[in-house]
CSV table of C-alpha atoms and ligand atoms in Angstrom, one decimal:
chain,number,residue,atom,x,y,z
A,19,UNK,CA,204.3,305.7,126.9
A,20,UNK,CA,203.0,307.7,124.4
A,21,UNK,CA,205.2,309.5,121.8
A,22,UNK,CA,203.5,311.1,118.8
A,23,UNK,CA,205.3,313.9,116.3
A,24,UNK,CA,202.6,316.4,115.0
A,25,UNK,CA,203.6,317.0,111.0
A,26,UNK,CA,202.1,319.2,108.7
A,27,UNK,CA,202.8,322.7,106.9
A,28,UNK,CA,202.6,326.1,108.8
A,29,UNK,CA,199.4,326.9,109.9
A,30,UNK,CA,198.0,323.5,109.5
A,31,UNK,CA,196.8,323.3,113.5
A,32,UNK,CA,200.1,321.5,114.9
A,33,UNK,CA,199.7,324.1,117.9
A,34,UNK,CA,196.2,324.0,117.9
A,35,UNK,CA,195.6,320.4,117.9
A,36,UNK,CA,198.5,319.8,120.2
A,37,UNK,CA,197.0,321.7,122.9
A,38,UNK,CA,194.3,319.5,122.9
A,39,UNK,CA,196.5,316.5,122.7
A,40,UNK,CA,198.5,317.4,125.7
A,41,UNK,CA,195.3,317.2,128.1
A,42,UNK,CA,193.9,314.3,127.1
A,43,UNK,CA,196.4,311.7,126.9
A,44,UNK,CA,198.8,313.4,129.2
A,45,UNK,CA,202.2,314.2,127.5
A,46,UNK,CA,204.8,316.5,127.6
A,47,UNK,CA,204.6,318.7,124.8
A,48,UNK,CA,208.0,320.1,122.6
A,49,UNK,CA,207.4,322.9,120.7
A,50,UNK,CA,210.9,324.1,118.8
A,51,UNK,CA,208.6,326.9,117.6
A,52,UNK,CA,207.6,328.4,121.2
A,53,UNK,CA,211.6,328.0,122.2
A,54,UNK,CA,212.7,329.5,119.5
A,55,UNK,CA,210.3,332.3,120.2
A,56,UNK,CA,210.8,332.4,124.0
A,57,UNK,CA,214.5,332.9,123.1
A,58,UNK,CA,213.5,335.6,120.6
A,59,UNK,CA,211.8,337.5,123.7
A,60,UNK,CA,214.1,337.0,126.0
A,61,UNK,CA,217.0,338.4,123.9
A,62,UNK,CA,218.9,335.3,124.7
A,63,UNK,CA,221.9,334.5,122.1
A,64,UNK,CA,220.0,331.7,120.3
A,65,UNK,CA,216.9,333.9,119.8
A,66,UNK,CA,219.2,336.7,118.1
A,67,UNK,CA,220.5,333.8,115.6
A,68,UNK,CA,217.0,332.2,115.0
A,69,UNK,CA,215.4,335.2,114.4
A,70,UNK,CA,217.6,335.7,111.3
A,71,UNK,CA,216.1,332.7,109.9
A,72,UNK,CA,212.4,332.9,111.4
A,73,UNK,CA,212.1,336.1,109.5
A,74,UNK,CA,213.1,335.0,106.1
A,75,UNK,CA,210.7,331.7,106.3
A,76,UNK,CA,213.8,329.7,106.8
A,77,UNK,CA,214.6,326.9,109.0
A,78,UNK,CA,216.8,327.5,111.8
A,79,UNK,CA,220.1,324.9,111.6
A,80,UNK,CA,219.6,321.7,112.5
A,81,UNK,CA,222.7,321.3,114.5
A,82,UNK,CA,221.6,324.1,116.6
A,83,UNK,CA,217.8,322.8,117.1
A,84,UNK,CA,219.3,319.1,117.9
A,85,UNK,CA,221.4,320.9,120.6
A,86,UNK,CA,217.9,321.9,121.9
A,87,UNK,CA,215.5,319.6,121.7
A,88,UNK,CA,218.6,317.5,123.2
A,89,UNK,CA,218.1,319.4,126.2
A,90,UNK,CA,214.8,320.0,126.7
A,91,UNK,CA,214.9,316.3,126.9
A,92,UNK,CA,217.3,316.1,129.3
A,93,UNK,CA,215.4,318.7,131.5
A,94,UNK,CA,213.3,315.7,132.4
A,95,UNK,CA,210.2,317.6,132.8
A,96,UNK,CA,208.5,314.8,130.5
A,97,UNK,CA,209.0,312.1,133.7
A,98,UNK,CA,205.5,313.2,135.6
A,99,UNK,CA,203.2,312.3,132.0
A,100,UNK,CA,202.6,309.6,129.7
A,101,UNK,CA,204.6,310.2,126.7
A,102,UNK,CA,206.0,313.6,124.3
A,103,UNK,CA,204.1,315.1,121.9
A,104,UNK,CA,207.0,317.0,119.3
A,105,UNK,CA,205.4,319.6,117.8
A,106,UNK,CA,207.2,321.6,114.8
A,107,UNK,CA,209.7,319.0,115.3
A,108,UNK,CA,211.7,317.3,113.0
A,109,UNK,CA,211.7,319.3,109.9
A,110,UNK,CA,214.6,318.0,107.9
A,111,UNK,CA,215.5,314.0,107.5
A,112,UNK,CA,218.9,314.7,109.6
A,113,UNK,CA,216.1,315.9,112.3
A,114,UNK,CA,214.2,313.0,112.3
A,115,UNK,CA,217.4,310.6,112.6
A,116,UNK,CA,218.7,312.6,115.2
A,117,UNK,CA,215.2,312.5,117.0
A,118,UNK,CA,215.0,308.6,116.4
A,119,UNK,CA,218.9,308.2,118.4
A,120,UNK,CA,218.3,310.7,121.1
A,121,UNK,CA,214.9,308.2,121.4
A,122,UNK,CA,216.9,305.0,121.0
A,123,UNK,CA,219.4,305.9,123.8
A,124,UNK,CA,216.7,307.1,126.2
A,125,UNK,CA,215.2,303.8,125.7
A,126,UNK,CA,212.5,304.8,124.0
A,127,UNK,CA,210.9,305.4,119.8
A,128,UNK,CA,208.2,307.6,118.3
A,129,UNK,CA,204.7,305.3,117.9
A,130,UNK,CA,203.4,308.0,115.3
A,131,UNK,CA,203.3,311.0,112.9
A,132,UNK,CA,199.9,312.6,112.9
A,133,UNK,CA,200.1,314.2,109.6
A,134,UNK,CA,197.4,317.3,109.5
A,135,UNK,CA,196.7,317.6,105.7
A,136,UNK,CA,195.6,321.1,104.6
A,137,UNK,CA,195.3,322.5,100.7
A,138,UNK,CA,197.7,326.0,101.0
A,139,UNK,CA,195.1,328.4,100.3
A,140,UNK,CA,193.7,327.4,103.3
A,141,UNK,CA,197.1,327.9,105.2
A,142,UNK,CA,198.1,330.9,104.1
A,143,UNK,CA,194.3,332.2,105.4
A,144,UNK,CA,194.9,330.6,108.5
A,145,UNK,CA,198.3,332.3,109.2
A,146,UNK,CA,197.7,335.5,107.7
A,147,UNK,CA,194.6,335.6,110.0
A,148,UNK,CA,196.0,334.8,112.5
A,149,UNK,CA,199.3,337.2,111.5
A,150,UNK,CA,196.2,340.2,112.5
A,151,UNK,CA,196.2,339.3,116.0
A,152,UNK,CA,199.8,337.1,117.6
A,153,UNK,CA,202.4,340.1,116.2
A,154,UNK,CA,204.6,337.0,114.9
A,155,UNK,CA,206.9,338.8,112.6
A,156,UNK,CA,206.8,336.3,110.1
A,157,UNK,CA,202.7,335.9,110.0
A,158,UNK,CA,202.6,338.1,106.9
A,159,UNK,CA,202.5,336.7,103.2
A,160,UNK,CA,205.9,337.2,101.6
A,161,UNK,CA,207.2,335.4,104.8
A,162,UNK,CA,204.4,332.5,105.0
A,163,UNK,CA,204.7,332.0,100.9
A,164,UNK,CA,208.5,331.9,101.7
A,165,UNK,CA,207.9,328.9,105.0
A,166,UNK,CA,205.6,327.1,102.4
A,167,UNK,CA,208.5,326.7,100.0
A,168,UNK,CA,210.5,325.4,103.1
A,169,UNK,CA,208.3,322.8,103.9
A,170,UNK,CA,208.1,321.2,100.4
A,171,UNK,CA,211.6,321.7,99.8
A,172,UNK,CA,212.6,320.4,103.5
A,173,UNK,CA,210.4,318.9,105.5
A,174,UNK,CA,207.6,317.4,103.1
A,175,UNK,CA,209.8,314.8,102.6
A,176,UNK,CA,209.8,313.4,105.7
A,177,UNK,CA,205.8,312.2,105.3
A,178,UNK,CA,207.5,309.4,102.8
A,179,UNK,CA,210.2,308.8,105.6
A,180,UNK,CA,207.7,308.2,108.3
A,181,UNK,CA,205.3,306.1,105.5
A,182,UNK,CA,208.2,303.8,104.9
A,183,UNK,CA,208.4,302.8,108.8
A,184,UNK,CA,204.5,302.5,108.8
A,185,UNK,CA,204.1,305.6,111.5
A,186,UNK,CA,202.4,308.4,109.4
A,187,UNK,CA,198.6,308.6,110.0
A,188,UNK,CA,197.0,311.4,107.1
A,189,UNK,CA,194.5,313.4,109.3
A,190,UNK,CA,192.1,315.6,106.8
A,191,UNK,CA,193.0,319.1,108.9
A,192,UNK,CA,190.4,321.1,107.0
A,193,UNK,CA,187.1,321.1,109.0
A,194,UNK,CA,186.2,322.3,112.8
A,195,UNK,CA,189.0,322.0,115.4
A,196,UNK,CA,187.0,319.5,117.5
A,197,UNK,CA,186.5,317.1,114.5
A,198,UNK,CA,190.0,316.9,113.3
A,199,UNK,CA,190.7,316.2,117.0
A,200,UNK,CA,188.1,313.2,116.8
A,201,UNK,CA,189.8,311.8,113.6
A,202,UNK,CA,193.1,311.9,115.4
A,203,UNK,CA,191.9,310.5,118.4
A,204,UNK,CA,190.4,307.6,116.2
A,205,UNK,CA,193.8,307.0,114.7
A,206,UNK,CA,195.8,306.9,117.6
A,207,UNK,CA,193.5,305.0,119.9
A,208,UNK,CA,193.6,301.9,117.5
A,209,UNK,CA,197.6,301.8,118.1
B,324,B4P,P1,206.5,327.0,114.3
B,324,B4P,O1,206.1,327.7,115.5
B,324,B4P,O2,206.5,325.5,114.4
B,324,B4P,O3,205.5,327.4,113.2
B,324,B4P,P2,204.6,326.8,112.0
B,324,B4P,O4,205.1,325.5,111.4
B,324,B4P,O5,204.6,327.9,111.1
B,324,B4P,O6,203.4,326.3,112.7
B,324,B4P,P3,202.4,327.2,113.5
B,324,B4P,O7,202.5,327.1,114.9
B,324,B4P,O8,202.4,328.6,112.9
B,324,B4P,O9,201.1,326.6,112.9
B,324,B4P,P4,199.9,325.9,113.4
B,324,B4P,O10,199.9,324.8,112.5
B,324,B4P,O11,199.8,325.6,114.9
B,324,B4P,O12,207.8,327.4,113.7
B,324,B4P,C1,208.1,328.8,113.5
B,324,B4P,C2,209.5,328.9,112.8
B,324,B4P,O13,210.5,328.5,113.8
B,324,B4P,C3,209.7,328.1,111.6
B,324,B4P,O14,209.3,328.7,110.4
B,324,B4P,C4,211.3,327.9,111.6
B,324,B4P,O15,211.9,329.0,111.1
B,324,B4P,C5,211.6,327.8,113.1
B,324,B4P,N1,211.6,326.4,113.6
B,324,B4P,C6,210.7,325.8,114.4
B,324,B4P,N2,211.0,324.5,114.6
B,324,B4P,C7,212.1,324.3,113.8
B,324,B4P,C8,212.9,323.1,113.5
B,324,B4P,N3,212.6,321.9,114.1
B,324,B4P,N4,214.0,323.2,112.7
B,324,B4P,C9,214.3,324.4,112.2
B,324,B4P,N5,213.6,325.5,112.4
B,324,B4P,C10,212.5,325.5,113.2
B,324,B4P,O16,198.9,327.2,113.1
B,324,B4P,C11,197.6,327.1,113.2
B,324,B4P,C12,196.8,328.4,112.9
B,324,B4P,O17,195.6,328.0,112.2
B,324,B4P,C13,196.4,329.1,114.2
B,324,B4P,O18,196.2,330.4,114.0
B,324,B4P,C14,195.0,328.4,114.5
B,324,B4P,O19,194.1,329.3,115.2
B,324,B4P,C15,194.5,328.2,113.1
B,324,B4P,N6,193.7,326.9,113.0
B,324,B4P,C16,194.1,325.7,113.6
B,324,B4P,N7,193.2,324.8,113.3
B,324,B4P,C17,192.3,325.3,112.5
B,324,B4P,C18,191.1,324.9,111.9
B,324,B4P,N8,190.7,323.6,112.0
B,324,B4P,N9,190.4,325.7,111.2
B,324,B4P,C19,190.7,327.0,111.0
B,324,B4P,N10,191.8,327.5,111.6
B,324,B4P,C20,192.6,326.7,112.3
């Protein structure tokens, strides 16, 4: 088994680098970011709640992401591959020690945080580039500058959390897509 979180600021490659992930060690991957959107699309109750907080660059409660990632769990779907790759997930400390039970009572742990480092001019390129093309309501500037603030405020915090159990692994995330996937292949193939 193979469980890995993907960390790192919006629009530092989580999605990107996860894909490639997924294929070659064979996990399951969690993205709280797709479901949230899926919901979004679907017009389900959740997605009219998360939206409220997707558009401002907020993070959606954690008691309701819990709830989710809870049951995506549960759905078993991870049983047929090797391990769960959590992508966008946990962003708030609560997150993470809610992750770390739900884990613990399945038996099983995260083995590491692939933290994607990239400098924020760089990010906010990335999305707003990216903000031309996907439609994502909250790919524009005042909404990306606002979900920067939201990850130093909230979720930067949890690289010291991960540091302190010996878990994160900095990956340099500013370079072509196929050599950041080299360096995090490096570091997670000496676990
Ligand atoms: P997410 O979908 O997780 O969005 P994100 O953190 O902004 O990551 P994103 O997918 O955009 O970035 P990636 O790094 O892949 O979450 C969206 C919202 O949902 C959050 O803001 C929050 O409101 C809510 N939410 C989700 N999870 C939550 C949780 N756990 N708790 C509470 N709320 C939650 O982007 C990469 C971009 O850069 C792509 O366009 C890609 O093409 C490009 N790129 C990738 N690698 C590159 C490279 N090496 N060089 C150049 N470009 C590259």
């Amino acid at each position: 088994m193979l469980n890995i979180v993907i960390f790192g600021a919006p629009g530092s490659g989580k999605g990107t680098q996860s894909d490639k992930l997924i294929e070659h060690y064979n996990l399951f991957h969690i993205s709280t970011g797709d479901v949230l959107r899926d919901n979004i699309k679907r017009g389900t109750e959740l997605g009219k709640i998360a939206k409220g907080f997707i558009d401002q660059g907020q993070l959606v409660p954690d008691e309701l992401i819990i709830d989710i990632l809870a049951q995506v769990l549960d759905e078993n779907k991870a049983n047929a591959s090797d391990g769960v790759i959590f992508d966008g997930f946990p962003r708030t400390i609560p997150q993470a020690e809610a992750l770390e039970q739900l884990l613990a009572d399945r038996g099983t742990k995260i083995d590491a945080v692939v933290g994607l480092e990239v400098p924020e001019d760089e990010l906010i390129k990335r999305i707003l580039l990216r903000g031309q093309m996907s439609g994502r309501s909250d790919d524009n500037e005042e909404t990306a500058r606002k979900r920067l603030d939201t990850y130093h405020n909230q979720t930067s915090p949890l690289k010291a959390y991960y540091e302190q159990q010996g878990k994160y692994r900095a990956i340099n995330g500013l370079g072509s897509i196929d050599d950041i996937f080299e360096l995090i292949k490096d570091s997670l193939d000496s676990l």
